[in-house]
């Protein structure tokens, strides 16, 4: 059963093992990452059915992506592109505090996503469609795919979730803002950091910002505030959550984890307070280990955060 | 010369090199660990003679344990079990703050320890016998071995030291508590965390707890309080020690190090205040590097903790 | 669609990175292995539908096994055993020419397989049931499971394939021989090395041996002769195949690959000569890289062996 | 002093540490490679002055390329391209005998080389210009750059060296053949394997092939025959060299090393027999260690090959 | 163009990958380090021309040093010593807070530096000569080299910079103090920690100390105060700078980076306030990654520290 | 019980993990090595009592040497030198066929061995004293130590064994030859390669050479001929042994292993034919894994070589 369907580009990921300028890194681990597939994994780990649609190259990296996502329990609907390779990410740390990510995704298989890659029956059978604003910045066909998917979803009564996920390397703030303002009216759930929220709206402080964002139409607005926690505006009601205190190992993926936690609990019909805490807990877990998605929690993990302060195992 | 004799199960240890769920860990280091042999190493490094009795399999891991302990200056009295393999530990970190340890020790050589494995002359020749409450939880024969050793020691006027070292994976709190209450009257030195102390006694706060524990008979009760330091009740007198502030690299082994520090100073006839500080210093050292026992200090290391704040060595 | 169904114990595998006595190995890679799941992966890579039934512990290693097999396209029907852990293999190389494998599988989840773990509908829906003679040596319940599965298969007209896979650590040659002689009459395809064949039959040279084995009932007898290739006796006709010459990196898994290659081509209705060459090619691929199953070929890989002599890729 | 000037694309190189399908490789080393810069390093190690012209991205990989080549004593004339990233190579081994190389170089900085990147004064000041037939396959501007450089060189009396280096991933045999036939008349030294030679000429056996190639104009034709050594046709005279017998660690880079050895000796005015032996020796060295160029020999290394049979160093 | 010329011993460096006693470290990375060449790299990265003079052995480590420094854009003037090997450093961490460095430099090539190794024309052509008080402690000839270089510099109107860099393993505080007092009058820029400053002068607090040091003659006195920032006394004027807050990965090299930052800005004619901030920023960068010099900043990096608090890069 | 006593320099050993010029090696393993302690380990593994005398620095490397040798069952009589560090070896492979070893042992602790370091009672209590001709080349005091030990041994009726082990980096062939001719008359067992034998004697072919060596006095002369096996001349009788065929992983240590095998069997009173085969088998084992001594065989291992051809484990 597919509760959530998502699509986007997933890439092979070379992660440097040592901190410092990337050219001195020497050793790299091969893995994979992609904002939308991270969300799919996160949702699946929390017990909901998740499907991911994407394009991969006819290469080892494409095979790695298929096998890993399927192994994580995500339904994989991947088109194999025989003309273009799977995209790459290279991830290092310039300092212990500064992540350095580079992409080789121009004309990649994943950036060539198009409306034809999306199975309408699959889109219509889900309870929620999740997209990010990375996809529209990849190519015209990818942008059309987002537009098409959102239309299909709305026509079928499927809720639409959007995580802004602004990538400065792909488009300008102005272009991103314009597109976001255009799509925001068709979105039911909107995830954004404060800086991302300001791409499409103004507002003093996170609460005013959330209200300005909600004015575009989303019923649920989630503002992620890093070390200050998160704020949710749902049906006019404001909730705030403190962040969990964990030792950060790798900050990448926290936003995807937050979205996954929120969506999984929304799908499960959890109370808003619990739902927001689950989102924060998932975000906290995501930063506790290397890899963009490897440390996403299961239901049974969520209780561990409380015990973390003791630094004790069973 | 054997000042301290101890026995218990020592296992080969596969330690994951990366933080996160164990299934993503990929690279592991081979080492070894065991609460009692950790104490023996710690005592030997601080200048006393230490002997370890145990059973290992007729395999490479058994050879590794023999060679490593002997190399650390511990007198090894190991029986080779041709029927059962050396036990294993798999150690990872679920998050930077949560250690995850799994055991493959059921029916292992070490769990098959029995009274016959203990050389009575060796037991009687020592100044202190150190045991942990892990051993009685391994098997009936191992439990009998502890009982037997304690009797031999007492008969010969050898002091008895017990570190509770409660392992939830091996027995229930009730079973552990019952056994501990039974043995406590024959113990001269008792090491316990607050939670462990409460397995056999009540008491508000560590001081009350220590007194309740001392009521069972031990002349020295040591309550380990983690980030709040340690408390000692010896001959009715209470001492408290602040913890050393160090950057934790691996929390496993701190309790064994504490016991080793205390016992080495007790064997050396140090003043109680110094003895407790040595225990705390040894515990602090133990968490400063990877491995359960590798960073146990020598006498010459103890001065380094003061200089740690400068982050500079010679 | 499930063409082949198999079952057996799959274990987490710690593989040493350096050659020499295991106690000096230091670095290990975590992976997994199991004769039957290796065959399932091999068959799936060659285009047939494969299902694997097994038991795993409620632990990270069990999760690793599920995720990896599912990622390889194998249908996973795994029971989670909450009483017993996933078994382990430790694999090293004593010398460049001598593999050293140790198991921690006594009372493991996988060794507790029983008839009740086998879904009769699944068994009956397949075209071939593949088993190995490792499983009956694991435990009485596992032995009963093999017997039960073979009966179900035969009753439903499903072909039965058996790879002897003799493990001296698990049972004696006499015990193995007795069991094999008992089951051989219900088997359609029998895989054995010459030494394994002699556990149940005599015969000078591989051809005589094959005939003696066929006398038990199997329609297809495959005798693996290592550096001298392989011999097949099918419906009274003898075929011989020369081995492929490849640089061996890791000999483990060659037999499973051979079986997978043969079964995949049998399922595909290939000509006997081609089928035997595919078996040999798959066996050759299996030894060309580290890992028991990672280098199993796909259809598109099979052509690469011819080009290997040039040491050149595209 | 610049004896040799060359240009082409140099890329960052991720090399898998383990043999098998790339998706299971896990650990990668970061390095760099490029046929022409490999030749420049090889020539510089053998004592001649070498300059390399290229384009790199404004990124860490571009910096790595500059620093490494400069550190190897090559004069670096690199344009920084602020629009395009440095290209990548991913190198693995499908089996111990099959190298697997993948490129991310479409629209890379290096593929955007153009005539304007070539300093005419530098081209004219050298004694030999070395190019490969990789460059014309990268882009129209890169193809124009080769044409332009060759014209400049000939106009200034600078010898022209061409290594065919056919890359099937970049263009078809027909396209490559057409271009090669067009340029061959302007080339003084031509390096080709037998298969590459047949892209532009016919001829039974290497000697006939060499003559057919020489008919296009090159004064020196070098035919590389792998395990059968090499053949040179210079000024109508045929020389043959046996290959050195070494244990191959990484076959990539042998051809570049051969060219470097030959050119360095040609620049040094060595006798033809010695020159061809140096080429073979350099080629032999190149395969003896990991990396495309790291093991290129110095003059002092050349004597080591003779001693290799003893397996002993000083 | 050479703005800065420096000289001293640069060594190959084996850095342990794991924290704990060095004998358990197992894995080491090969690199290089030397206080003066660190400064040269730092100055070159910040845009000035830097030359390094030294002696290296006729060995692989000497080649590594030449190649690495040249690759970093430093002009290398290295004498090859055929009698003595390149010196070594072994670097580990006893605890996360205590660096452990050992040297194999007695009679090394670098310690045999002598006045004859210093090209007078090079010394005179620079704008500043930078030396450390490590060199005079290496050998009599090395001490003479410092004296000689300072005389040449002063005679030619080249400014002289001295970083105390006291090494207790090489000489006593008394010997160091005597030498420093002797040379201080010929120095224009003096870098010292508070403890180092007290080797040659007294003074309550850093400001009084700076004044006492300035009394020897230096126009610029820089007192490094670790976690309390830095103080500069230039032409009688006192400036103070707060330290940057970064997560420390490797403390070694911070002092060299500070000197490099200050000197680069002094060469560039920056305002004193900016110059001191650049020095602090460079020092902060140096500790953010493994390696003594790898993380030295470029001009473009300096802005990154401000963003560090967000833990996010582009 | 000490059957064999030996002494010499044992060093910490950094072994490169990758083949190629050492400056590109990047990753190193820390271990230890020394010709004489290798022999002691080898003898101990084969069941005899072995003691090693040496000097180590007051450093982590000295501790590593003590712990490792003791862990291997060798009686360690090591003097701690507070003035000089433990020596180092750096080991790489220039090519797969050429080992590259560099030493940092000048003025090391081990090279400062002197007669006073040798306990006369220990020397006299052994059945054989084993020395190498490395030690006399280290320093005058070390040379005196050899002379002294040999005298003590002879006076006490202890047999003397000498392995030539010529090191060109330490002394000239002429100096070595002179010393060897001088000592040879006091030696009972002499080990030499053919080239080493020719340092002190002439003789066409190995047999003539052995006779010429025996003429100096040794009752047992062992000539090691690499791929051609070994020849023994004992009491006028010639024995020849074929080498074992194994896949070589690391050639270092084969000679020490050969001596250990021979001496262990001589101590055990084995027949000459078996003794020579054990020597060859031990030599074969030594090259089958990384490390100079790690793969030395035990008695139980010796049978494995026969099975090696099958590439099969239990």
mmCIF file of N, CA, C and O in Angstrom, chain D residues 17 29-30 45 72 246-247 249 285 288-290 293-296 298 301 304 308 311-314, chain F residues 17-21 23-24 26-27 93-103 168-169 248 251:
data_model
loop_
_atom_site.group_PDB
_atom_site.id
_atom_site.type_symbol
_atom_site.label_atom_id
_atom_site.label_comp_id
_atom_site.label_asym_id
_atom_site.label_seq_id
_atom_site.Cartn_x
_atom_site.Cartn_y
_atom_site.Cartn_z
ATOM 1 N N UNK D 17 38.778 0.767 -4.093
ATOM 2 C CA UNK D 17 39.828 -0.007 -3.442
ATOM 3 C C UNK D 17 39.602 -1.506 -3.530
ATOM 4 O O UNK D 17 40.469 -2.264 -3.145
ATOM 5 N N UNK D 29 39.741 6.028 -3.344
ATOM 6 C CA UNK D 29 40.841 6.984 -3.199
ATOM 7 C C UNK D 29 40.652 8.121 -4.192
ATOM 8 O O UNK D 29 40.331 7.861 -5.350
ATOM 9 N N UNK D 30 40.945 9.316 -3.759
ATOM 10 C CA UNK D 30 40.904 10.453 -4.672
ATOM 11 C C UNK D 30 42.287 10.682 -5.276
ATOM 12 O O UNK D 30 43.286 10.756 -4.556
ATOM 13 N N UNK D 45 59.771 13.176 -15.256
ATOM 14 C CA UNK D 45 60.511 12.272 -14.370
ATOM 15 C C UNK D 45 61.779 11.745 -15.041
ATOM 16 O O UNK D 45 62.749 11.408 -14.370
ATOM 17 N N UNK D 72 54.817 17.595 -9.436
ATOM 18 C CA UNK D 72 55.560 16.611 -10.225
ATOM 19 C C UNK D 72 56.548 17.265 -11.182
ATOM 20 O O UNK D 72 57.171 16.589 -12.004
ATOM 21 N N UNK D 246 56.535 -8.081 -15.530
ATOM 22 C CA UNK D 246 56.296 -7.547 -14.180
ATOM 23 C C UNK D 246 54.937 -8.022 -13.704
ATOM 24 O O UNK D 246 54.101 -8.450 -14.501
ATOM 25 N N UNK D 247 54.729 -7.960 -12.402
ATOM 26 C CA UNK D 247 53.429 -8.301 -11.853
ATOM 27 C C UNK D 247 52.530 -7.089 -11.978
ATOM 28 O O UNK D 247 52.817 -6.034 -11.420
ATOM 29 N N UNK D 249 49.669 -4.561 -11.394
ATOM 30 C CA UNK D 249 48.811 -4.119 -10.293
ATOM 31 C C UNK D 249 47.649 -3.286 -10.833
ATOM 32 O O UNK D 249 46.527 -3.388 -10.367
ATOM 33 N N UNK D 285 56.728 -0.232 -15.866
ATOM 34 C CA UNK D 285 56.623 0.393 -14.543
ATOM 35 C C UNK D 285 55.204 0.874 -14.254
ATOM 36 O O UNK D 285 54.705 0.770 -13.141
ATOM 37 N N UNK D 288 52.817 -1.409 -12.481
ATOM 38 C CA UNK D 288 53.245 -2.085 -11.254
ATOM 39 C C UNK D 288 52.664 -1.486 -9.991
ATOM 40 O O UNK D 288 52.962 -1.966 -8.899
ATOM 41 N N UNK D 289 51.909 -0.422 -10.110
ATOM 42 C CA UNK D 289 51.308 0.079 -8.874
ATOM 43 C C UNK D 289 49.994 0.755 -9.173
ATOM 44 O O UNK D 289 49.657 1.039 -10.313
ATOM 45 N N UNK D 290 49.237 0.979 -8.103
ATOM 46 C CA UNK D 290 47.943 1.636 -8.238
ATOM 47 C C UNK D 290 48.135 3.070 -8.707
ATOM 48 O O UNK D 290 49.121 3.716 -8.378
ATOM 49 N N UNK D 293 49.576 7.218 -13.008
ATOM 50 C CA UNK D 293 50.871 7.827 -13.319
ATOM 51 C C UNK D 293 51.851 7.735 -12.156
ATOM 52 O O UNK D 293 53.035 8.001 -12.322
ATOM 53 N N UNK D 294 51.389 7.357 -10.975
ATOM 54 C CA UNK D 294 52.235 7.422 -9.791
ATOM 55 C C UNK D 294 53.527 6.615 -9.954
ATOM 56 O O UNK D 294 54.560 6.977 -9.423
ATOM 57 N N UNK D 295 53.443 5.502 -10.657
ATOM 58 C CA UNK D 295 54.627 4.644 -10.731
ATOM 59 C C UNK D 295 55.496 4.906 -11.962
ATOM 60 O O UNK D 295 56.398 4.122 -12.255
ATOM 61 N N UNK D 296 55.251 5.971 -12.663
ATOM 62 C CA UNK D 296 56.138 6.306 -13.791
ATOM 63 C C UNK D 296 57.574 6.387 -13.287
ATOM 64 O O UNK D 296 57.836 6.950 -12.229
ATOM 65 N N UNK D 298 61.700 7.152 -12.875
ATOM 66 C CA UNK D 298 62.789 8.108 -13.099
ATOM 67 C C UNK D 298 63.939 7.340 -13.756
ATOM 68 O O UNK D 298 63.941 6.116 -13.781
ATOM 69 N N UNK D 301 65.264 4.670 -11.706
ATOM 70 C CA UNK D 301 64.425 3.491 -11.511
ATOM 71 C C UNK D 301 64.612 2.464 -12.621
ATOM 72 O O UNK D 301 64.338 1.277 -12.429
ATOM 73 N N UNK D 304 66.013 -0.851 -12.045
ATOM 74 C CA UNK D 304 65.386 -1.759 -11.091
ATOM 75 C C UNK D 304 64.687 -2.932 -11.759
ATOM 76 O O UNK D 304 64.568 -4.007 -11.185
ATOM 77 N N UNK D 308 64.205 -7.047 -10.742
ATOM 78 C CA UNK D 308 62.881 -7.407 -10.244
ATOM 79 C C UNK D 308 62.739 -8.911 -10.037
ATOM 80 O O UNK D 308 62.052 -9.363 -9.134
ATOM 81 N N UNK D 311 63.119 -10.183 -6.575
ATOM 82 C CA UNK D 311 62.168 -9.820 -5.531
ATOM 83 C C UNK D 311 62.831 -9.210 -4.313
ATOM 84 O O UNK D 311 62.324 -9.274 -3.214
ATOM 85 N N UNK D 312 63.973 -8.593 -4.509
ATOM 86 C CA UNK D 312 64.732 -8.069 -3.377
ATOM 87 C C UNK D 312 65.125 -6.629 -3.677
ATOM 88 O O UNK D 312 65.398 -6.273 -4.810
ATOM 89 N N UNK D 313 65.103 -5.805 -2.680
ATOM 90 C CA UNK D 313 65.594 -4.445 -2.865
ATOM 91 C C UNK D 313 66.835 -4.278 -2.014
ATOM 92 O O UNK D 313 67.317 -5.231 -1.421
ATOM 93 N N UNK D 314 67.311 -3.065 -1.946
ATOM 94 C CA UNK D 314 68.509 -2.861 -1.132
ATOM 95 C C UNK D 314 68.141 -2.992 0.334
ATOM 96 O O UNK D 314 67.083 -2.645 0.747
ATOM 97 N N UNK F 17 50.377 0.398 2.775
ATOM 98 C CA UNK F 17 49.306 -0.500 2.353
ATOM 99 C C UNK F 17 49.182 -0.601 0.849
ATOM 100 O O UNK F 17 48.421 -1.414 0.364
ATOM 101 N N UNK F 18 49.861 0.252 0.109
ATOM 102 C CA UNK F 18 49.652 0.206 -1.331
ATOM 103 C C UNK F 18 50.968 0.130 -2.061
ATOM 104 O O UNK F 18 51.988 0.596 -1.554
ATOM 105 N N UNK F 19 50.956 -0.509 -3.198
ATOM 106 C CA UNK F 19 52.146 -0.706 -3.997
ATOM 107 C C UNK F 19 52.427 0.552 -4.808
ATOM 108 O O UNK F 19 51.505 1.169 -5.320
ATOM 109 N N UNK F 20 53.683 0.912 -4.920
ATOM 110 C CA UNK F 20 54.085 2.086 -5.688
ATOM 111 C C UNK F 20 55.108 2.880 -4.902
ATOM 112 O O UNK F 20 55.455 2.519 -3.771
ATOM 113 N N UNK F 21 55.596 3.963 -5.492
ATOM 114 C CA UNK F 21 56.587 4.770 -4.771
ATOM 115 C C UNK F 21 56.064 5.156 -3.387
ATOM 116 O O UNK F 21 54.893 5.528 -3.238
ATOM 117 N N UNK F 23 56.243 7.618 -1.542
ATOM 118 C CA UNK F 23 55.662 8.945 -1.296
ATOM 119 C C UNK F 23 54.194 9.029 -1.665
ATOM 120 O O UNK F 23 53.507 9.985 -1.319
ATOM 121 N N UNK F 24 53.689 8.042 -2.375
ATOM 122 C CA UNK F 24 52.264 8.016 -2.696
ATOM 123 C C UNK F 24 51.503 7.017 -1.834
ATOM 124 O O UNK F 24 50.339 6.721 -2.103
ATOM 125 N N UNK F 26 50.412 6.889 1.370
ATOM 126 C CA UNK F 26 49.263 7.392 2.143
ATOM 127 C C UNK F 26 48.935 6.633 3.427
ATOM 128 O O UNK F 26 48.933 7.219 4.486
ATOM 129 N N UNK F 27 48.602 5.351 3.341
ATOM 130 C CA UNK F 27 48.172 4.603 4.530
ATOM 131 C C UNK F 27 49.253 3.634 4.966
ATOM 132 O O UNK F 27 49.778 2.879 4.145
ATOM 133 N N UNK F 93 56.425 -1.114 -1.151
ATOM 134 C CA UNK F 93 56.740 -1.912 -2.338
ATOM 135 C C UNK F 93 56.816 -0.965 -3.517
ATOM 136 O O UNK F 93 55.816 -0.373 -3.901
ATOM 137 N N UNK F 94 58.000 -0.850 -4.094
ATOM 138 C CA UNK F 94 58.146 0.020 -5.269
ATOM 139 C C UNK F 94 57.302 -0.529 -6.412
ATOM 140 O O UNK F 94 56.642 0.226 -7.127
ATOM 141 N N UNK F 95 57.337 -1.838 -6.565
ATOM 142 C CA UNK F 95 56.443 -2.527 -7.505
ATOM 143 C C UNK F 95 55.979 -3.777 -6.772
ATOM 144 O O UNK F 95 56.430 -4.054 -5.664
ATOM 145 N N UNK F 96 55.102 -4.534 -7.400
ATOM 146 C CA UNK F 96 54.647 -5.757 -6.744
ATOM 147 C C UNK F 96 55.817 -6.696 -6.492
ATOM 148 O O UNK F 96 55.752 -7.567 -5.626
ATOM 149 N N UNK F 97 56.913 -6.499 -7.200
ATOM 150 C CA UNK F 97 58.048 -7.418 -7.095
ATOM 151 C C UNK F 97 59.250 -6.857 -6.352
ATOM 152 O O UNK F 97 60.248 -7.560 -6.172
ATOM 153 N N UNK F 98 59.186 -5.615 -5.949
ATOM 154 C CA UNK F 98 60.351 -4.968 -5.346
ATOM 155 C C UNK F 98 60.012 -4.345 -3.998
ATOM 156 O O UNK F 98 59.310 -3.328 -3.941
ATOM 157 N N UNK F 99 60.544 -4.918 -2.952
ATOM 158 C CA UNK F 99 60.313 -4.360 -1.622
ATOM 159 C C UNK F 99 61.256 -3.168 -1.419
ATOM 160 O O UNK F 99 62.375 -3.154 -1.909
ATOM 161 N N UNK F 100 60.773 -2.171 -0.721
ATOM 162 C CA UNK F 100 61.557 -0.955 -0.451
ATOM 163 C C UNK F 100 61.538 -0.730 1.066
ATOM 164 O O UNK F 100 60.492 -0.424 1.632
ATOM 165 N N UNK F 101 62.688 -0.929 1.709
ATOM 166 C CA UNK F 101 62.750 -0.773 3.165
ATOM 167 C C UNK F 101 63.730 0.340 3.520
ATOM 168 O O UNK F 101 64.838 0.401 2.984
ATOM 169 N N UNK F 102 63.326 1.228 4.390
ATOM 170 C CA UNK F 102 64.184 2.307 4.870
ATOM 171 C C UNK F 102 64.244 2.236 6.385
ATOM 172 O O UNK F 102 63.272 1.858 7.021
ATOM 173 N N UNK F 103 65.363 2.622 6.945
ATOM 174 C CA UNK F 103 65.573 2.514 8.387
ATOM 175 C C UNK F 103 65.845 3.869 9.029
ATOM 176 O O UNK F 103 66.509 4.724 8.429
ATOM 177 N N UNK F 168 73.267 -4.141 3.073
ATOM 178 C CA UNK F 168 74.171 -3.234 2.343
ATOM 179 C C UNK F 168 74.113 -1.809 2.879
ATOM 180 O O UNK F 168 75.069 -1.040 2.729
ATOM 181 N N UNK F 169 73.003 -1.457 3.505
ATOM 182 C CA UNK F 169 72.900 -0.091 4.010
ATOM 183 C C UNK F 169 73.779 0.131 5.237
ATOM 184 O O UNK F 169 74.035 1.268 5.621
ATOM 185 N N UNK F 248 53.010 -15.660 -2.988
ATOM 186 C CA UNK F 248 53.743 -14.734 -2.135
ATOM 187 C C UNK F 248 52.954 -13.454 -1.903
ATOM 188 O O UNK F 248 52.485 -12.818 -2.834
ATOM 189 N N UNK F 251 57.533 -10.853 0.824
ATOM 190 C CA UNK F 251 58.724 -11.720 0.882
ATOM 191 C C UNK F 251 59.585 -11.507 2.129
ATOM 192 O O UNK F 251 60.431 -12.356 2.433
#
